[in-house]
Structures are given as structure tokens and as C-alpha cells.
Amino acid sequence: MPSSLKNELSLSDFEVEAQDLQLQSKLQSELQSELQSQRHRLISIVHGSRLALTALALAAGVAVLGVSANGLLVYRQTHLPDDFYLALWPSRFDLRPTAALVASGVVVVVSSIVSLLLGKIQAVPSALTFLVETQLHGLAGPRAVASLAAPAAGFVASLVAMALFYAVNASSTVDGLQSWSCRWSNVPMTVQPHFGALCKQSQAGVLLAVLLVPLEAAIVGVAGYQAILERQAERDRISHPTHKGR
């Protein structure tokens, strides 16, 4: 076989192999782009679910704060010193469960607002992002940190409030706002404190506070899952950068 023909065949084989490599590289790039696109869509769905749950927690927190604060206000407006006869409230009275519900409502409302606001932020200064990611390995930026910290604070506050409420409410010697108002809820009253209304408000506040515990726990779980997905997406972007055509 002439040497020129051998050279032509070798060159032809080289061109075919180069084309095959280019085709494989293109297919891998398209597959990686599709995987990244699917991951981003999943992140968007998870992010939207977290925002919806956070908005629900915000509404529940506002309700708990409202009814509990109103109960404290009515008590302070109608409470009389011990030397008065026919006092509406007992001398031994524990307001800690109601105060804990107020504090829990404040924490849930504030943390939910912060989480919703930061959840809308799509971009942060690169220096801030680098600083947070350097200090907190495994979390994809300050938005992920806030999305985890905010519901965690609400979860802890709700759990503490529930523990304190049921610990005091189980006492047979000291009354709280709910136990006392519900005990006298059947007494008709035309002026404050309206024990019947206070009893229903207190029960509603406690029920919402109980529901906040699993709700905040679910938000923490969803936020953690979102942080993992965002971290994986960032690793894919770094290891498989998308090259735009010239």
C-alpha cells in the first residue's frame, strides 16, 4: 500500500475519532444541562412549598399572638387587689403559660417574616456569600442559613410554650387563664372579662400553638432538603460548567 494512501487512511480515522469525541462531549453536555434543569425545577418546587408553609405558620403565629395577648390584656384590666371582695380572679394565678404563648407567637411571626423576606432575595453580594459559605460548610449561602434558622427558632419557641402550658395546666392547685376562664365559662356576663369568650379564645390559641410544632418541624425539614439540593446544584455547576457557544 502506498505511503500516501496510508497517511490518508490514518488522517481519516483520526477525523472520525475526533468527531466521535465531539459528539460524545456534546451529548454529555446536553445530558448534564438537562439534569441541572430538572434539579433547578425541583429546587423551585421545594422553595415554593417552604414559602407556602412559612406563610401558613405566619398566619397561625399571628392568631396565637392575638388571642393570647388579648387574654393578658383582659386580665390586667379586670384584676383587682387581694383586699377587694368578690374578686374575679384567684389570688394564686399563673400567667406563665399565656405569657409563653405570647412569646412563642412573637418568635414565630418575626422568624416567619424574616424567612419570607430572605426567601424572595435571589442574589446577595458575592463577598457575603463567600463569607457565610466559608463559616458554614455544607449550606448554600445566607438564604439557606436563614431558611433553616428561622423555622428552627419557631419550632423551639412553640415546643417550650407547649411544655410550659401543659405543665402548669396539669396542676390541681394553681389556675391559669384557660383553666379559670373555662371553669366559669357558663356564667353569663355582660361586661368583661367574659369568661366564655376568654375560654374559647384560649382554647383556640392553644390548638394553633400545638399545630405550630409539627408545622415548624416540617418547614425545617423542607428547608434542609432545599439546602441539600442547592448545595448539590452548586457542586454540579462547578464540576460541569456550561459553556456557551462563541
mmCIF file with all atom_site columns, C-alpha atoms in Angstrom, residues 49-206:
data_model
loop_
_atom_site.group_PDB
_atom_site.id
_atom_site.type_symbol
_atom_site.label_atom_id
_atom_site.label_alt_id
_atom_site.label_comp_id
_atom_site.label_asym_id
_atom_site.label_entity_id
_atom_site.label_seq_id
_atom_site.pdbx_PDB_ins_code
_atom_site.Cartn_x
_atom_site.Cartn_y
_atom_site.Cartn_z
_atom_site.occupancy
_atom_site.B_iso_or_equiv
_atom_site.pdbx_formal_charge
_atom_site.auth_seq_id
_atom_site.auth_comp_id
_atom_site.auth_asym_id
_atom_site.auth_atom_id
_atom_site.pdbx_PDB_model_num
ATOM 1   C CA . SER A 1 49  ? -43.557 24.706 49.261 1.00 0.00 ? 49  SER A CA 1
ATOM 2   C CA . ARG A 1 50  ? -41.370 26.127 52.015 1.00 0.00 ? 50  ARG A CA 1
ATOM 3   C CA . LEU A 1 51  ? -42.700 29.635 51.416 1.00 0.00 ? 51  LEU A CA 1
ATOM 4   C CA . ALA A 1 52  ? -46.298 28.367 51.494 1.00 0.00 ? 52  ALA A CA 1
ATOM 5   C CA . LEU A 1 53  ? -45.732 26.518 54.775 1.00 0.00 ? 53  LEU A CA 1
ATOM 6   C CA . THR A 1 54  ? -43.973 29.576 56.216 1.00 0.00 ? 54  THR A CA 1
ATOM 7   C CA . ALA A 1 55  ? -46.919 31.796 55.258 1.00 0.00 ? 55  ALA A CA 1
ATOM 8   C CA . LEU A 1 56  ? -49.254 29.331 56.998 1.00 0.00 ? 56  LEU A CA 1
ATOM 9   C CA . ALA A 1 57  ? -47.040 29.409 60.099 1.00 0.00 ? 57  ALA A CA 1
ATOM 10  C CA . LEU A 1 58  ? -47.089 33.215 59.995 1.00 0.00 ? 58  LEU A CA 1
ATOM 11  C CA . ALA A 1 59  ? -50.898 33.263 59.962 1.00 0.00 ? 59  ALA A CA 1
ATOM 12  C CA . ALA A 1 60  ? -51.055 30.782 62.854 1.00 0.00 ? 60  ALA A CA 1
ATOM 13  C CA . GLY A 1 61  ? -48.445 32.762 64.800 1.00 0.00 ? 61  GLY A CA 1
ATOM 14  C CA . VAL A 1 62  ? -50.412 35.991 64.369 1.00 0.00 ? 62  VAL A CA 1
ATOM 15  C CA . ALA A 1 63  ? -53.558 34.242 65.627 1.00 0.00 ? 63  ALA A CA 1
ATOM 16  C CA . VAL A 1 64  ? -51.772 32.768 68.665 1.00 0.00 ? 64  VAL A CA 1
ATOM 17  C CA . LEU A 1 65  ? -50.228 36.132 69.472 1.00 0.00 ? 65  LEU A CA 1
ATOM 18  C CA . GLY A 1 66  ? -53.546 37.942 69.096 1.00 0.00 ? 66  GLY A CA 1
ATOM 19  C CA . VAL A 1 67  ? -55.721 35.722 71.284 1.00 0.00 ? 67  VAL A CA 1
ATOM 20  C CA . SER A 1 68  ? -53.041 35.248 73.960 1.00 0.00 ? 68  SER A CA 1
ATOM 21  C CA . ALA A 1 69  ? -52.207 38.949 74.183 1.00 0.00 ? 69  ALA A CA 1
ATOM 22  C CA . ASN A 1 70  ? -55.912 39.769 74.380 1.00 0.00 ? 70  ASN A CA 1
ATOM 23  C CA . GLY A 1 71  ? -56.303 37.355 77.297 1.00 0.00 ? 71  GLY A CA 1
ATOM 24  C CA . LEU A 1 72  ? -53.460 39.040 79.185 1.00 0.00 ? 72  LEU A CA 1
ATOM 25  C CA . LEU A 1 73  ? -54.942 42.460 78.452 1.00 0.00 ? 73  LEU A CA 1
ATOM 26  C CA . VAL A 1 74  ? -58.377 41.461 79.763 1.00 0.00 ? 74  VAL A CA 1
ATOM 27  C CA . TYR A 1 75  ? -56.814 40.005 82.904 1.00 0.00 ? 75  TYR A CA 1
ATOM 28  C CA . ARG A 1 76  ? -54.862 43.185 83.650 1.00 0.00 ? 76  ARG A CA 1
ATOM 29  C CA . GLN A 1 77  ? -57.929 45.336 83.044 1.00 0.00 ? 77  GLN A CA 1
ATOM 30  C CA . THR A 1 78  ? -60.187 43.299 85.335 1.00 0.00 ? 78  THR A CA 1
ATOM 31  C CA . HIS A 1 79  ? -57.762 42.103 88.002 1.00 0.00 ? 79  HIS A CA 1
ATOM 32  C CA . LEU A 1 80  ? -58.344 43.592 91.454 1.00 0.00 ? 80  LEU A CA 1
ATOM 33  C CA . PRO A 1 81  ? -56.075 43.602 94.523 1.00 0.00 ? 81  PRO A CA 1
ATOM 34  C CA . ASP A 1 82  ? -56.470 40.803 97.055 1.00 0.00 ? 82  ASP A CA 1
ATOM 35  C CA . ASP A 1 83  ? -58.174 43.057 99.625 1.00 0.00 ? 83  ASP A CA 1
ATOM 36  C CA . PHE A 1 84  ? -61.187 43.578 97.324 1.00 0.00 ? 84  PHE A CA 1
ATOM 37  C CA . TYR A 1 85  ? -64.233 41.422 97.873 1.00 0.00 ? 85  TYR A CA 1
ATOM 38  C CA . LEU A 1 86  ? -65.728 39.349 95.049 1.00 0.00 ? 86  LEU A CA 1
ATOM 39  C CA . ALA A 1 87  ? -62.531 39.373 93.025 1.00 0.00 ? 87  ALA A CA 1
ATOM 40  C CA . LEU A 1 88  ? -62.901 37.990 89.516 1.00 0.00 ? 88  LEU A CA 1
ATOM 41  C CA . TRP A 1 89  ? -59.544 36.237 89.613 1.00 0.00 ? 89  TRP A CA 1
ATOM 42  C CA . PRO A 1 90  ? -57.969 33.996 92.277 1.00 0.00 ? 90  PRO A CA 1
ATOM 43  C CA . SER A 1 91  ? -55.092 35.231 94.408 1.00 0.00 ? 91  SER A CA 1
ATOM 44  C CA . ARG A 1 92  ? -52.895 32.360 93.244 1.00 0.00 ? 92  ARG A CA 1
ATOM 45  C CA . PHE A 1 93  ? -52.793 32.662 89.485 1.00 0.00 ? 93  PHE A CA 1
ATOM 46  C CA . ASP A 1 94  ? -50.136 31.594 86.986 1.00 0.00 ? 94  ASP A CA 1
ATOM 47  C CA . LEU A 1 95  ? -49.842 33.689 83.846 1.00 0.00 ? 95  LEU A CA 1
ATOM 48  C CA . ARG A 1 96  ? -46.684 31.983 82.592 1.00 0.00 ? 96  ARG A CA 1
ATOM 49  C CA . PRO A 1 97  ? -48.457 29.680 80.097 1.00 0.00 ? 97  PRO A CA 1
ATOM 50  C CA . THR A 1 98  ? -50.247 32.623 78.478 1.00 0.00 ? 98  THR A CA 1
ATOM 51  C CA . ALA A 1 99  ? -47.082 34.720 78.502 1.00 0.00 ? 99  ALA A CA 1
ATOM 52  C CA . ALA A 1 100 ? -45.232 31.801 76.903 1.00 0.00 ? 100 ALA A CA 1
ATOM 53  C CA . LEU A 1 101 ? -47.851 31.654 74.150 1.00 0.00 ? 101 LEU A CA 1
ATOM 54  C CA . VAL A 1 102 ? -47.396 35.386 73.541 1.00 0.00 ? 102 VAL A CA 1
ATOM 55  C CA . ALA A 1 103 ? -43.617 34.992 73.362 1.00 0.00 ? 103 ALA A CA 1
ATOM 56  C CA . SER A 1 104 ? -43.971 31.970 71.086 1.00 0.00 ? 104 SER A CA 1
ATOM 57  C CA . GLY A 1 105 ? -46.298 33.918 68.796 1.00 0.00 ? 105 GLY A CA 1
ATOM 58  C CA . VAL A 1 106 ? -43.819 36.796 68.592 1.00 0.00 ? 106 VAL A CA 1
ATOM 59  C CA . VAL A 1 107 ? -40.930 34.468 67.728 1.00 0.00 ? 107 VAL A CA 1
ATOM 60  C CA . VAL A 1 108 ? -42.967 32.631 65.081 1.00 0.00 ? 108 VAL A CA 1
ATOM 61  C CA . VAL A 1 109 ? -44.214 35.864 63.495 1.00 0.00 ? 109 VAL A CA 1
ATOM 62  C CA . VAL A 1 110 ? -40.780 37.515 63.390 1.00 0.00 ? 110 VAL A CA 1
ATOM 63  C CA . SER A 1 111 ? -38.957 34.407 62.175 1.00 0.00 ? 111 SER A CA 1
ATOM 64  C CA . SER A 1 112 ? -41.597 33.746 59.513 1.00 0.00 ? 112 SER A CA 1
ATOM 65  C CA . ILE A 1 113 ? -41.419 37.320 58.212 1.00 0.00 ? 113 ILE A CA 1
ATOM 66  C CA . VAL A 1 114 ? -37.621 37.168 58.078 1.00 0.00 ? 114 VAL A CA 1
ATOM 67  C CA . SER A 1 115 ? -37.738 33.812 56.300 1.00 0.00 ? 115 SER A CA 1
ATOM 68  C CA . LEU A 1 116 ? -40.277 35.069 53.747 1.00 0.00 ? 116 LEU A CA 1
ATOM 69  C CA . LEU A 1 117 ? -38.314 38.235 53.035 1.00 0.00 ? 117 LEU A CA 1
ATOM 70  C CA . LEU A 1 118 ? -34.996 36.453 52.638 1.00 0.00 ? 118 LEU A CA 1
ATOM 71  C CA . GLY A 1 119 ? -36.673 33.761 50.571 1.00 0.00 ? 119 GLY A CA 1
ATOM 72  C CA . LYS A 1 120 ? -37.516 36.410 47.987 1.00 0.00 ? 120 LYS A CA 1
ATOM 73  C CA . ILE A 1 121 ? -33.920 37.532 47.676 1.00 0.00 ? 121 ILE A CA 1
ATOM 74  C CA . GLN A 1 122 ? -32.492 35.962 44.553 1.00 0.00 ? 122 GLN A CA 1
ATOM 75  C CA . ALA A 1 123 ? -28.997 37.472 44.729 1.00 0.00 ? 123 ALA A CA 1
ATOM 76  C CA . VAL A 1 124 ? -26.633 38.516 47.509 1.00 0.00 ? 124 VAL A CA 1
ATOM 77  C CA . PRO A 1 125 ? -23.212 40.175 47.374 1.00 0.00 ? 125 PRO A CA 1
ATOM 78  C CA . SER A 1 126 ? -20.583 37.639 46.393 1.00 0.00 ? 126 SER A CA 1
ATOM 79  C CA . ALA A 1 127 ? -18.333 38.609 49.303 1.00 0.00 ? 127 ALA A CA 1
ATOM 80  C CA . LEU A 1 128 ? -21.145 37.941 51.791 1.00 0.00 ? 128 LEU A CA 1
ATOM 81  C CA . THR A 1 129 ? -21.962 34.631 50.147 1.00 0.00 ? 129 THR A CA 1
ATOM 82  C CA . PHE A 1 130 ? -18.313 33.566 50.275 1.00 0.00 ? 130 PHE A CA 1
ATOM 83  C CA . LEU A 1 131 ? -18.018 34.555 53.938 1.00 0.00 ? 131 LEU A CA 1
ATOM 84  C CA . VAL A 1 132 ? -21.107 32.626 55.027 1.00 0.00 ? 132 VAL A CA 1
ATOM 85  C CA . GLU A 1 133 ? -20.240 29.553 52.983 1.00 0.00 ? 133 GLU A CA 1
ATOM 86  C CA . THR A 1 134 ? -16.726 29.609 54.441 1.00 0.00 ? 134 THR A CA 1
ATOM 87  C CA . GLN A 1 135 ? -18.048 29.716 58.007 1.00 0.00 ? 135 GLN A CA 1
ATOM 88  C CA . LEU A 1 136 ? -20.901 27.251 57.454 1.00 0.00 ? 136 LEU A CA 1
ATOM 89  C CA . HIS A 1 137 ? -19.720 24.367 55.305 1.00 0.00 ? 137 HIS A CA 1
ATOM 90  C CA . GLY A 1 138 ? -22.499 22.444 53.561 1.00 0.00 ? 138 GLY A CA 1
ATOM 91  C CA . LEU A 1 139 ? -25.004 25.307 53.371 1.00 0.00 ? 139 LEU A CA 1
ATOM 92  C CA . ALA A 1 140 ? -25.519 27.145 50.107 1.00 0.00 ? 140 ALA A CA 1
ATOM 93  C CA . GLY A 1 141 ? -25.407 30.755 51.227 1.00 0.00 ? 141 GLY A CA 1
ATOM 94  C CA . PRO A 1 142 ? -27.207 33.011 53.674 1.00 0.00 ? 142 PRO A CA 1
ATOM 95  C CA . ARG A 1 143 ? -30.654 32.246 52.282 1.00 0.00 ? 143 ARG A CA 1
ATOM 96  C CA . ALA A 1 144 ? -30.250 28.577 53.200 1.00 0.00 ? 144 ALA A CA 1
ATOM 97  C CA . VAL A 1 145 ? -28.972 29.561 56.645 1.00 0.00 ? 145 VAL A CA 1
ATOM 98  C CA . ALA A 1 146 ? -31.971 31.827 57.255 1.00 0.00 ? 146 ALA A CA 1
ATOM 99  C CA . SER A 1 147 ? -34.420 29.254 55.902 1.00 0.00 ? 147 SER A CA 1
ATOM 100 C CA . LEU A 1 148 ? -33.126 26.761 58.478 1.00 0.00 ? 148 LEU A CA 1
ATOM 101 C CA . ALA A 1 149 ? -32.578 29.081 61.440 1.00 0.00 ? 149 ALA A CA 1
ATOM 102 C CA . ALA A 1 150 ? -35.950 30.859 61.254 1.00 0.00 ? 150 ALA A CA 1
ATOM 103 C CA . PRO A 1 151 ? -38.247 27.799 61.450 1.00 0.00 ? 151 PRO A CA 1
ATOM 104 C CA . ALA A 1 152 ? -35.884 26.194 63.972 1.00 0.00 ? 152 ALA A CA 1
ATOM 105 C CA . ALA A 1 153 ? -36.391 29.191 66.270 1.00 0.00 ? 153 ALA A CA 1
ATOM 106 C CA . GLY A 1 154 ? -40.161 28.971 65.786 1.00 0.00 ? 154 GLY A CA 1
ATOM 107 C CA . PHE A 1 155 ? -40.121 25.232 66.475 1.00 0.00 ? 155 PHE A CA 1
ATOM 108 C CA . VAL A 1 156 ? -38.170 25.626 69.718 1.00 0.00 ? 156 VAL A CA 1
ATOM 109 C CA . ALA A 1 157 ? -40.391 28.509 70.885 1.00 0.00 ? 157 ALA A CA 1
ATOM 110 C CA . SER A 1 158 ? -43.597 26.559 70.160 1.00 0.00 ? 158 SER A CA 1
ATOM 111 C CA . LEU A 1 159 ? -42.259 23.447 71.868 1.00 0.00 ? 159 LEU A CA 1
ATOM 112 C CA . VAL A 1 160 ? -41.230 25.353 75.007 1.00 0.00 ? 160 VAL A CA 1
ATOM 113 C CA . ALA A 1 161 ? -44.584 27.148 75.146 1.00 0.00 ? 161 ALA A CA 1
ATOM 114 C CA . MET A 1 162 ? -46.491 23.868 74.888 1.00 0.00 ? 162 MET A CA 1
ATOM 115 C CA . ALA A 1 163 ? -44.355 22.179 77.540 1.00 0.00 ? 163 ALA A CA 1
ATOM 116 C CA . LEU A 1 164 ? -44.849 25.067 79.967 1.00 0.00 ? 164 LEU A CA 1
ATOM 117 C CA . PHE A 1 165 ? -48.565 25.331 79.242 1.00 0.00 ? 165 PHE A CA 1
ATOM 118 C CA . TYR A 1 166 ? -49.349 21.678 79.889 1.00 0.00 ? 166 TYR A CA 1
ATOM 119 C CA . ALA A 1 167 ? -47.056 21.531 82.920 1.00 0.00 ? 167 ALA A CA 1
ATOM 120 C CA . VAL A 1 168 ? -48.920 24.396 84.612 1.00 0.00 ? 168 VAL A CA 1
ATOM 121 C CA . ASN A 1 169 ? -52.356 23.423 83.305 1.00 0.00 ? 169 ASN A CA 1
ATOM 122 C CA . ALA A 1 170 ? -51.967 19.952 84.838 1.00 0.00 ? 170 ALA A CA 1
ATOM 123 C CA . SER A 1 171 ? -51.643 21.484 88.307 1.00 0.00 ? 171 SER A CA 1
ATOM 124 C CA . SER A 1 172 ? -54.595 20.977 90.640 1.00 0.00 ? 172 SER A CA 1
ATOM 125 C CA . THR A 1 173 ? -53.605 23.806 92.998 1.00 0.00 ? 173 THR A CA 1
ATOM 126 C CA . VAL A 1 174 ? -52.807 26.752 90.697 1.00 0.00 ? 174 VAL A CA 1
ATOM 127 C CA . ASP A 1 175 ? -55.059 28.012 87.915 1.00 0.00 ? 175 ASP A CA 1
ATOM 128 C CA . GLY A 1 176 ? -54.052 29.524 84.618 1.00 0.00 ? 176 GLY A CA 1
ATOM 129 C CA . LEU A 1 177 ? -56.008 31.761 82.288 1.00 0.00 ? 177 LEU A CA 1
ATOM 130 C CA . GLN A 1 178 ? -57.572 28.878 80.378 1.00 0.00 ? 178 GLN A CA 1
ATOM 131 C CA . SER A 1 179 ? -58.427 26.661 83.346 1.00 0.00 ? 179 SER A CA 1
ATOM 132 C CA . TRP A 1 180 ? -60.021 29.531 85.288 1.00 0.00 ? 180 TRP A CA 1
ATOM 133 C CA . SER A 1 181 ? -61.947 31.078 82.395 1.00 0.00 ? 181 SER A CA 1
ATOM 134 C CA . CYS A 1 182 ? -63.239 27.694 81.206 1.00 0.00 ? 182 CYS A CA 1
ATOM 135 C CA . ARG A 1 183 ? -64.301 26.798 84.755 1.00 0.00 ? 183 ARG A CA 1
ATOM 136 C CA . TRP A 1 184 ? -66.589 29.843 84.824 1.00 0.00 ? 184 TRP A CA 1
ATOM 137 C CA . SER A 1 185 ? -67.458 29.914 81.120 1.00 0.00 ? 185 SER A CA 1
ATOM 138 C CA . ASN A 1 186 ? -71.126 29.068 81.771 1.00 0.00 ? 186 ASN A CA 1
ATOM 139 C CA . VAL A 1 187 ? -71.632 32.136 83.955 1.00 0.00 ? 187 VAL A CA 1
ATOM 140 C CA . PRO A 1 188 ? -73.461 34.782 81.865 1.00 0.00 ? 188 PRO A CA 1
ATOM 141 C CA . MET A 1 189 ? -71.601 38.107 81.897 1.00 0.00 ? 189 MET A CA 1
ATOM 142 C CA . THR A 1 190 ? -72.483 41.406 80.223 1.00 0.00 ? 190 THR A CA 1
ATOM 143 C CA . VAL A 1 191 ? -69.138 43.051 80.987 1.00 0.00 ? 191 VAL A CA 1
ATOM 144 C CA . GLN A 1 192 ? -65.525 41.950 80.959 1.00 0.00 ? 192 GLN A CA 1
ATOM 145 C CA . PRO A 1 193 ? -63.867 39.536 81.481 1.00 0.00 ? 193 PRO A CA 1
ATOM 146 C CA . HIS A 1 194 ? -66.485 37.463 79.570 1.00 0.00 ? 194 HIS A CA 1
ATOM 147 C CA . PHE A 1 195 ? -65.128 34.116 80.747 1.00 0.00 ? 195 PHE A CA 1
ATOM 148 C CA . GLY A 1 196 ? -66.923 32.196 77.998 1.00 0.00 ? 196 GLY A CA 1
ATOM 149 C CA . ALA A 1 197 ? -65.227 34.182 75.233 1.00 0.00 ? 197 ALA A CA 1
ATOM 150 C CA . LEU A 1 198 ? -61.874 34.033 77.026 1.00 0.00 ? 198 LEU A CA 1
ATOM 151 C CA . CYS A 1 199 ? -62.169 30.258 77.322 1.00 0.00 ? 199 CYS A CA 1
ATOM 152 C CA . LYS A 1 200 ? -62.824 29.823 73.598 1.00 0.00 ? 200 LYS A CA 1
ATOM 153 C CA . GLN A 1 201 ? -60.010 32.217 72.680 1.00 0.00 ? 201 GLN A CA 1
ATOM 154 C CA . SER A 1 202 ? -57.575 30.436 74.957 1.00 0.00 ? 202 SER A CA 1
ATOM 155 C CA . GLN A 1 203 ? -58.525 27.032 73.577 1.00 0.00 ? 203 GLN A CA 1
ATOM 156 C CA . ALA A 1 204 ? -58.099 28.296 70.008 1.00 0.00 ? 204 ALA A CA 1
ATOM 157 C CA . GLY A 1 205 ? -54.689 29.754 70.833 1.00 0.00 ? 205 GLY A CA 1
ATOM 158 C CA . VAL A 1 206 ? -53.509 26.510 72.425 1.00 0.00 ? 206 VAL A CA 1
#
